[in-house]
Amino acid sequence: MEGVIAAVPTPVDETLSPLREPFLEHCTWLLQNGCNGLNILGSTGEANSLNTVCRKEVMAWAAEVCPKERLMVGTGTPSLQETITLTSHADDLGYPIALVLPPYYYKPVDPAGLGAWYMALHAALGDRKIQVYFYNFPQMTGLTIPVDLIAGLAAQVPERFTGIKDSSGDLDYCNQIVAAVPSMQVFPSSETALRVASSNGYAGCISASVNVTAVLAAQVWKKRTDPPETVCEAMDRQRALLAGPRLISSIKYLVAARSGNEDWKRVLPPFLPLAEDTGKALQEGLGRGA
């Protein structure tokens, strides 16, 4: 897994249950418009607001339609047992990679306890082939996964712990992981990092805003050893317009505009839908019309 990975949003109906057809239409669109892979049921997919039944359902939809080698899925929850259940189900469906948040409820977390948690997940998976990517998102979880812990787990079970998505925005942290574990697939959470992906040893990016910037990000990734400055600047400008606390609502608004499906504007509480005037202003700022 490498390149431009879209963190896919999840459309929901009036009862706040996931919708199959618009979800799959958007997954297909992303793969046809520059994305090398898809990360479903992550933060952008509002997975932590969905129950296990819904998460299994969405997993199955993607696995039925999309090339499985281009999929990864978020399975981490504060519950070890639920994380094991979701990760095992992903393996049953043929997912090659699970993106696993650390257990974020009980804080502070002793690093030894955090390592024991990930090793318990590994042990429960047994001889299953699914790989585990760490998901570092301290703004949401309240903790940073220590670099030496990542290196230790990767050394202990290299076939299981193979990558990381870092949503901290700290490229120094990513660089430390690349230095400590050169074999690890390191994905910053912003496509702006693709500018330095080749020189810094990143495997690509896993990004919410790629739902909008996919075509530009794909061009940067394709020419990552010498990315065209004009394309980088356009990509950076679009990312800057999208970033912030309304990122998920903004992405869903823009997917609704692209697809013509108003269901996409719906978000799961505690998020609020983007106001129409804000959405139209965003479209104009992106040069997409209102």
GROMACS .gro file of C-alpha atoms in nm:
model
  290
    1MET     CA    1   0.000   0.000   0.000
    2GLU     CA    2   0.142   0.333  -0.102
    3GLY     CA    3   0.050   0.662  -0.266
    4VAL     CA    4  -0.258   0.878  -0.234
    5ILE     CA    5  -0.506   0.719   0.006
    6ALA     CA    6  -0.844   0.884   0.057
    7ALA     CA    7  -1.002   0.878   0.402
    8VAL     CA    8  -1.354   0.805   0.280
    9PRO     CA    9  -1.661   0.968   0.441
   10THR     CA   10  -1.974   0.766   0.517
   11PRO     CA   11  -2.313   0.885   0.385
   12VAL     CA   12  -2.610   0.830   0.617
   13ASP     CA   13  -2.989   0.840   0.582
   14GLU     CA   14  -3.250   1.014   0.798
   15THR     CA   15  -3.211   0.748   1.067
   16LEU     CA   16  -2.831   0.804   1.061
   17SER     CA   17  -2.769   0.460   0.912
   18PRO     CA   18  -2.505   0.417   0.638
   19LEU     CA   19  -2.614   0.433   0.274
   20ARG     CA   20  -2.470   0.173   0.038
   21GLU     CA   21  -2.508   0.315  -0.313
   22PRO     CA   22  -2.372   0.668  -0.260
   23PHE     CA   23  -2.087   0.523  -0.054
   24LEU     CA   24  -1.984   0.285  -0.331
   25GLU     CA   25  -2.030   0.548  -0.602
   26HIS     CA   26  -1.786   0.775  -0.422
   27CYS     CA   27  -1.537   0.494  -0.356
   28THR     CA   28  -1.540   0.412  -0.727
   29TRP     CA   29  -1.502   0.779  -0.820
   30LEU     CA   30  -1.198   0.816  -0.595
   31LEU     CA   31  -1.024   0.513  -0.743
   32GLN     CA   32  -1.093   0.644  -1.093
   33ASN     CA   33  -0.966   0.995  -1.014
   34GLY     CA   34  -0.618   0.950  -0.882
   35CYS     CA   35  -0.640   0.759  -0.554
   36ASN     CA   36  -0.415   0.458  -0.510
   37GLY     CA   37  -0.621   0.329  -0.221
   38LEU     CA   38  -0.905   0.392   0.023
   39ASN     CA   39  -0.918   0.407   0.399
   40ILE     CA   40  -1.276   0.347   0.507
   41LEU     CA   41  -1.426   0.386   0.853
   42GLY     CA   42  -1.161   0.617   0.988
   43SER     CA   43  -1.214   0.954   1.152
   44THR     CA   44  -1.345   1.104   0.828
   45GLY     CA   45  -1.582   0.807   0.799
   46GLU     CA   46  -1.723   0.897   1.144
   47ALA     CA   47  -1.660   0.536   1.246
   48ASN     CA   48  -1.655   0.608   1.618
   49SER     CA   49  -2.016   0.726   1.592
   50LEU     CA   50  -2.127   0.397   1.431
   51ASN     CA   51  -2.198   0.069   1.605
   52THR     CA   52  -2.028  -0.260   1.526
   53VAL     CA   53  -2.314  -0.384   1.308
   54CYS     CA   54  -2.296  -0.075   1.087
   55ARG     CA   55  -1.918  -0.089   1.066
   56LYS     CA   56  -1.924  -0.453   0.955
   57GLU     CA   57  -2.187  -0.367   0.697
   58VAL     CA   58  -1.985  -0.083   0.545
   59MET     CA   59  -1.673  -0.300   0.544
   60ALA     CA   60  -1.858  -0.565   0.345
   61TRP     CA   61  -1.988  -0.315   0.090
   62ALA     CA   62  -1.640  -0.191   0.004
   63ALA     CA   63  -1.495  -0.543  -0.008
   64GLU     CA   64  -1.766  -0.653  -0.251
   65VAL     CA   65  -1.697  -0.380  -0.505
   66CYS     CA   66  -1.345  -0.238  -0.465
   67PRO     CA   67  -1.015  -0.417  -0.532
   68LYS     CA   68  -0.925  -0.550  -0.190
   69GLU     CA   69  -0.555  -0.480  -0.232
   70ARG     CA   70  -0.645  -0.110  -0.246
   71LEU     CA   71  -0.839  -0.109   0.082
   72MET     CA   72  -0.762  -0.046   0.446
   73VAL     CA   73  -1.015  -0.008   0.726
   74GLY     CA   74  -1.028   0.155   1.067
   75THR     CA   75  -1.094  -0.103   1.340
   76GLY     CA   76  -0.952   0.055   1.655
   77THR     CA   77  -1.179   0.134   1.951
   78PRO     CA   78  -1.115   0.176   2.325
   79SER     CA   79  -1.252  -0.178   2.365
   80LEU     CA   80  -0.991  -0.445   2.302
   81GLN     CA   81  -1.259  -0.708   2.240
   82GLU     CA   82  -1.443  -0.491   1.990
   83THR     CA   83  -1.115  -0.408   1.815
   84ILE     CA   84  -1.037  -0.779   1.789
   85THR     CA   85  -1.386  -0.850   1.653
   86LEU     CA   86  -1.371  -0.575   1.390
   87THR     CA   87  -1.015  -0.656   1.283
   88SER     CA   88  -1.094  -1.027   1.254
   89HIS     CA   89  -1.401  -0.945   1.046
   90ALA     CA   90  -1.190  -0.727   0.818
   91ASP     CA   91  -0.953  -1.019   0.769
   92ASP     CA   92  -1.247  -1.247   0.691
   93LEU     CA   93  -1.350  -1.003   0.417
   94GLY     CA   94  -1.002  -0.997   0.269
   95TYR     CA   95  -0.878  -0.658   0.388
   96PRO     CA   96  -0.498  -0.653   0.388
   97ILE     CA   97  -0.463  -0.370   0.641
   98ALA     CA   98  -0.639  -0.250   0.957
   99LEU     CA   99  -0.577   0.102   1.084
  100VAL     CA  100  -0.590   0.078   1.462
  101LEU     CA  101  -0.626   0.368   1.704
  102PRO     CA  102  -0.469   0.320   2.046
  103PRO     CA  103  -0.706   0.261   2.343
  104TYR     CA  104  -0.776   0.622   2.430
  105TYR     CA  105  -1.022   0.615   2.720
  106TYR     CA  106  -0.798   0.528   3.015
  107LYS     CA  107  -0.536   0.799   3.046
  108PRO     CA  108  -0.254   0.833   3.118
  109VAL     CA  109  -0.155   0.512   2.940
  110ASP     CA  110   0.166   0.345   3.050
  111PRO     CA  111   0.373   0.266   2.736
  112ALA     CA  112   0.412  -0.092   2.859
  113GLY     CA  113   0.034  -0.120   2.885
  114LEU     CA  114  -0.010   0.026   2.538
  115GLY     CA  115   0.237  -0.228   2.401
  116ALA     CA  116   0.052  -0.507   2.583
  117TRP     CA  117  -0.276  -0.391   2.423
  118TYR     CA  118  -0.137  -0.408   2.070
  119MET     CA  119   0.028  -0.744   2.143
  120ALA     CA  120  -0.301  -0.878   2.278
  121LEU     CA  121  -0.463  -0.778   1.949
  122HIS     CA  122  -0.185  -0.955   1.760
  123ALA     CA  123  -0.221  -1.269   1.971
  124ALA     CA  124  -0.599  -1.279   1.921
  125LEU     CA  125  -0.552  -1.249   1.544
  126GLY     CA  126  -0.338  -1.563   1.551
  127ASP     CA  127  -0.228  -1.670   1.204
  128ARG     CA  128  -0.454  -1.423   1.025
  129LYS     CA  129  -0.266  -1.231   0.757
  130ILE     CA  130  -0.411  -0.885   0.814
  131GLN     CA  131  -0.148  -0.621   0.886
  132VAL     CA  132  -0.189  -0.355   1.153
  133TYR     CA  133  -0.110   0.010   1.093
  134PHE     CA  134  -0.086   0.233   1.399
  135TYR     CA  135  -0.310   0.538   1.395
  136ASN     CA  136  -0.152   0.830   1.579
  137PHE     CA  137  -0.405   1.110   1.634
  138PRO     CA  138  -0.317   1.285   1.961
  139GLN     CA  139  -0.562   1.573   1.903
  140MET     CA  140  -0.846   1.319   1.934
  141THR     CA  141  -0.702   1.044   2.153
  142GLY     CA  142  -0.507   1.258   2.398
  143LEU     CA  143  -0.196   1.044   2.359
  144THR     CA  144   0.097   1.006   2.122
  145ILE     CA  145   0.215   0.656   2.037
  146PRO     CA  146   0.585   0.655   2.137
  147VAL     CA  147   0.831   0.603   1.854
  148ASP     CA  148   1.033   0.352   2.053
  149LEU     CA  149   0.716   0.152   2.122
  150ILE     CA  150   0.636   0.142   1.751
  151ALA     CA  151   0.992   0.034   1.674
  152GLY     CA  152   0.981  -0.236   1.942
  153LEU     CA  153   0.652  -0.384   1.824
  154ALA     CA  154   0.765  -0.375   1.460
  155ALA     CA  155   1.087  -0.555   1.553
  156GLN     CA  156   0.899  -0.812   1.760
  157VAL     CA  157   0.629  -0.888   1.501
  158PRO     CA  158   0.742  -0.735   1.169
  159GLU     CA  159   0.479  -0.918   0.965
  160ARG     CA  160   0.196  -0.765   1.172
  161PHE     CA  161   0.298  -0.409   1.257
  162THR     CA  162   0.389  -0.266   0.919
  163GLY     CA  163   0.272   0.095   0.895
  164ILE     CA  164   0.134   0.409   1.055
  165LYS     CA  165  -0.097   0.696   0.974
  166ASP     CA  166   0.008   1.007   1.162
  167SER     CA  167  -0.257   1.275   1.203
  168SER     CA  168  -0.055   1.489   1.444
  169GLY     CA  169   0.070   1.713   1.165
  170ASP     CA  170   0.423   1.677   1.304
  171LEU     CA  171   0.653   1.566   1.024
  172ASP     CA  172   0.942   1.541   1.272
  173TYR     CA  173   0.750   1.255   1.436
  174CYS     CA  174   0.709   1.087   1.096
  175ASN     CA  175   1.079   1.134   1.025
  176GLN     CA  176   1.171   0.973   1.356
  177ILE     CA  177   0.966   0.666   1.266
  178VAL     CA  178   1.125   0.642   0.922
  179ALA     CA  179   1.467   0.657   1.087
  180ALA     CA  180   1.379   0.405   1.359
  181VAL     CA  181   1.198   0.157   1.134
  182PRO     CA  182   1.301   0.207   0.769
  183SER     CA  183   1.074  -0.076   0.655
  184MET     CA  184   0.760   0.085   0.800
  185GLN     CA  185   0.504   0.244   0.569
  186VAL     CA  186   0.468   0.597   0.706
  187PHE     CA  187   0.167   0.805   0.594
  188PRO     CA  188   0.122   1.166   0.708
  189SER     CA  189  -0.240   1.280   0.709
  190SER     CA  190  -0.200   1.572   0.468
  191GLU     CA  191  -0.132   1.558   0.097
  192THR     CA  192   0.093   1.862   0.142
  193ALA     CA  193   0.353   1.615   0.276
  194LEU     CA  194   0.370   1.456  -0.069
  195ARG     CA  195   0.605   1.742  -0.162
  196VAL     CA  196   0.873   1.577   0.051
  197ALA     CA  197   0.755   1.215   0.038
  198SER     CA  198   1.044   1.098  -0.175
  199SER     CA  199   1.318   1.273   0.021
  200ASN     CA  200   1.169   1.187   0.362
  201GLY     CA  201   1.083   0.825   0.287
  202TYR     CA  202   0.704   0.849   0.325
  203ALA     CA  203   0.481   0.587   0.166
  204GLY     CA  204   0.226   0.852   0.063
  205CYS     CA  205  -0.056   1.019   0.251
  206ILE     CA  206  -0.390   0.919   0.403
  207SER     CA  207  -0.602   1.229   0.388
  208ALA     CA  208  -0.961   1.347   0.421
  209SER     CA  209  -0.913   1.640   0.185
  210VAL     CA  210  -0.800   1.400  -0.088
  211ASN     CA  211  -1.174   1.345  -0.142
  212VAL     CA  212  -1.150   1.686  -0.310
  213THR     CA  213  -0.783   1.718  -0.414
  214ALA     CA  214  -0.734   1.365  -0.551
  215VAL     CA  215  -0.645   1.467  -0.905
  216LEU     CA  216  -0.384   1.720  -0.790
  217ALA     CA  217  -0.242   1.492  -0.521
  218ALA     CA  218  -0.205   1.210  -0.773
  219GLN     CA  219   0.000   1.437  -1.000
  220VAL     CA  220   0.231   1.529  -0.712
  221TRP     CA  221   0.273   1.166  -0.608
  222LYS     CA  222   0.343   1.053  -0.965
  223LYS     CA  223   0.625   1.309  -0.994
  224ARG     CA  224   0.728   1.296  -0.629
  225THR     CA  225   1.102   1.306  -0.699
  226ASP     CA  226   1.052   1.647  -0.861
  227PRO     CA  227   0.693   1.760  -0.802
  228PRO     CA  228   0.569   2.047  -1.021
  229GLU     CA  229   0.550   2.362  -0.811
  230THR     CA  230   0.233   2.494  -0.975
  231VAL     CA  231   0.046   2.173  -0.897
  232CYS     CA  232   0.183   2.169  -0.540
  233GLU     CA  233   0.068   2.525  -0.486
  234ALA     CA  234  -0.282   2.451  -0.615
  235MET     CA  235  -0.304   2.141  -0.396
  236ASP     CA  236  -0.176   2.328  -0.090
  237ARG     CA  237  -0.427   2.608  -0.143
  238GLN     CA  238  -0.721   2.368  -0.164
  239ARG     CA  239  -0.604   2.179   0.144
  240ALA     CA  240  -0.577   2.505   0.339
  241LEU     CA  241  -0.935   2.597   0.248
  242LEU     CA  242  -1.063   2.260   0.370
  243ALA     CA  243  -0.859   2.210   0.688
  244GLY     CA  244  -1.009   2.292   1.026
  245PRO     CA  245  -1.283   2.182   1.265
  246ARG     CA  246  -1.544   2.167   0.987
  247LEU     CA  247  -1.336   1.938   0.767
  248ILE     CA  248  -1.575   1.642   0.768
  249SER     CA  249  -1.885   1.856   0.712
  250SER     CA  250  -1.704   2.039   0.433
  251ILE     CA  251  -1.596   1.718   0.262
  252LYS     CA  252  -1.947   1.576   0.276
  253TYR     CA  253  -2.094   1.901   0.140
  254LEU     CA  254  -1.853   1.893  -0.154
  255VAL     CA  255  -1.917   1.525  -0.226
  256ALA     CA  256  -2.289   1.608  -0.231
  257ALA     CA  257  -2.218   1.885  -0.484
  258ARG     CA  258  -2.007   1.658  -0.703
  259SER     CA  259  -2.245   1.363  -0.697
  260GLY     CA  260  -2.574   1.553  -0.692
  261ASN     CA  261  -2.685   1.347  -0.390
  262GLU     CA  262  -2.809   1.565  -0.103
  263ASP     CA  263  -2.785   1.273   0.143
  264TRP     CA  264  -2.413   1.338   0.159
  265LYS     CA  265  -2.470   1.663   0.347
  266ARG     CA  266  -2.593   1.472   0.651
  267VAL     CA  267  -2.340   1.423   0.935
  268LEU     CA  268  -2.354   1.227   1.257
  269PRO     CA  269  -2.382   1.424   1.583
  270PRO     CA  270  -2.189   1.583   1.744
  271PHE     CA  271  -2.095   1.718   1.401
  272LEU     CA  272  -2.325   1.972   1.240
  273PRO     CA  273  -2.391   2.004   0.867
  274LEU     CA  274  -2.222   2.284   0.681
  275ALA     CA  275  -2.441   2.592   0.639
  276GLU     CA  276  -2.540   2.653   0.277
  277ASP     CA  277  -2.380   2.996   0.257
  278THR     CA  278  -2.056   2.855   0.399
  279GLY     CA  279  -2.067   2.565   0.155
  280LYS     CA  280  -2.123   2.792  -0.144
  281ALA     CA  281  -1.839   3.018  -0.035
  282LEU     CA  282  -1.614   2.713  -0.003
  283GLN     CA  283  -1.707   2.598  -0.354
  284GLU     CA  284  -1.630   2.941  -0.493
  285GLY     CA  285  -1.298   2.951  -0.309
  286LEU     CA  286  -1.208   2.615  -0.460
  287GLY     CA  287  -1.308   2.741  -0.805
  288ARG     CA  288  -1.592   2.490  -0.838
  289GLY     CA  289  -1.887   2.725  -0.865
  290ALA     CA  290  -2.189   2.735  -0.635
   0.00000   0.00000   0.00000
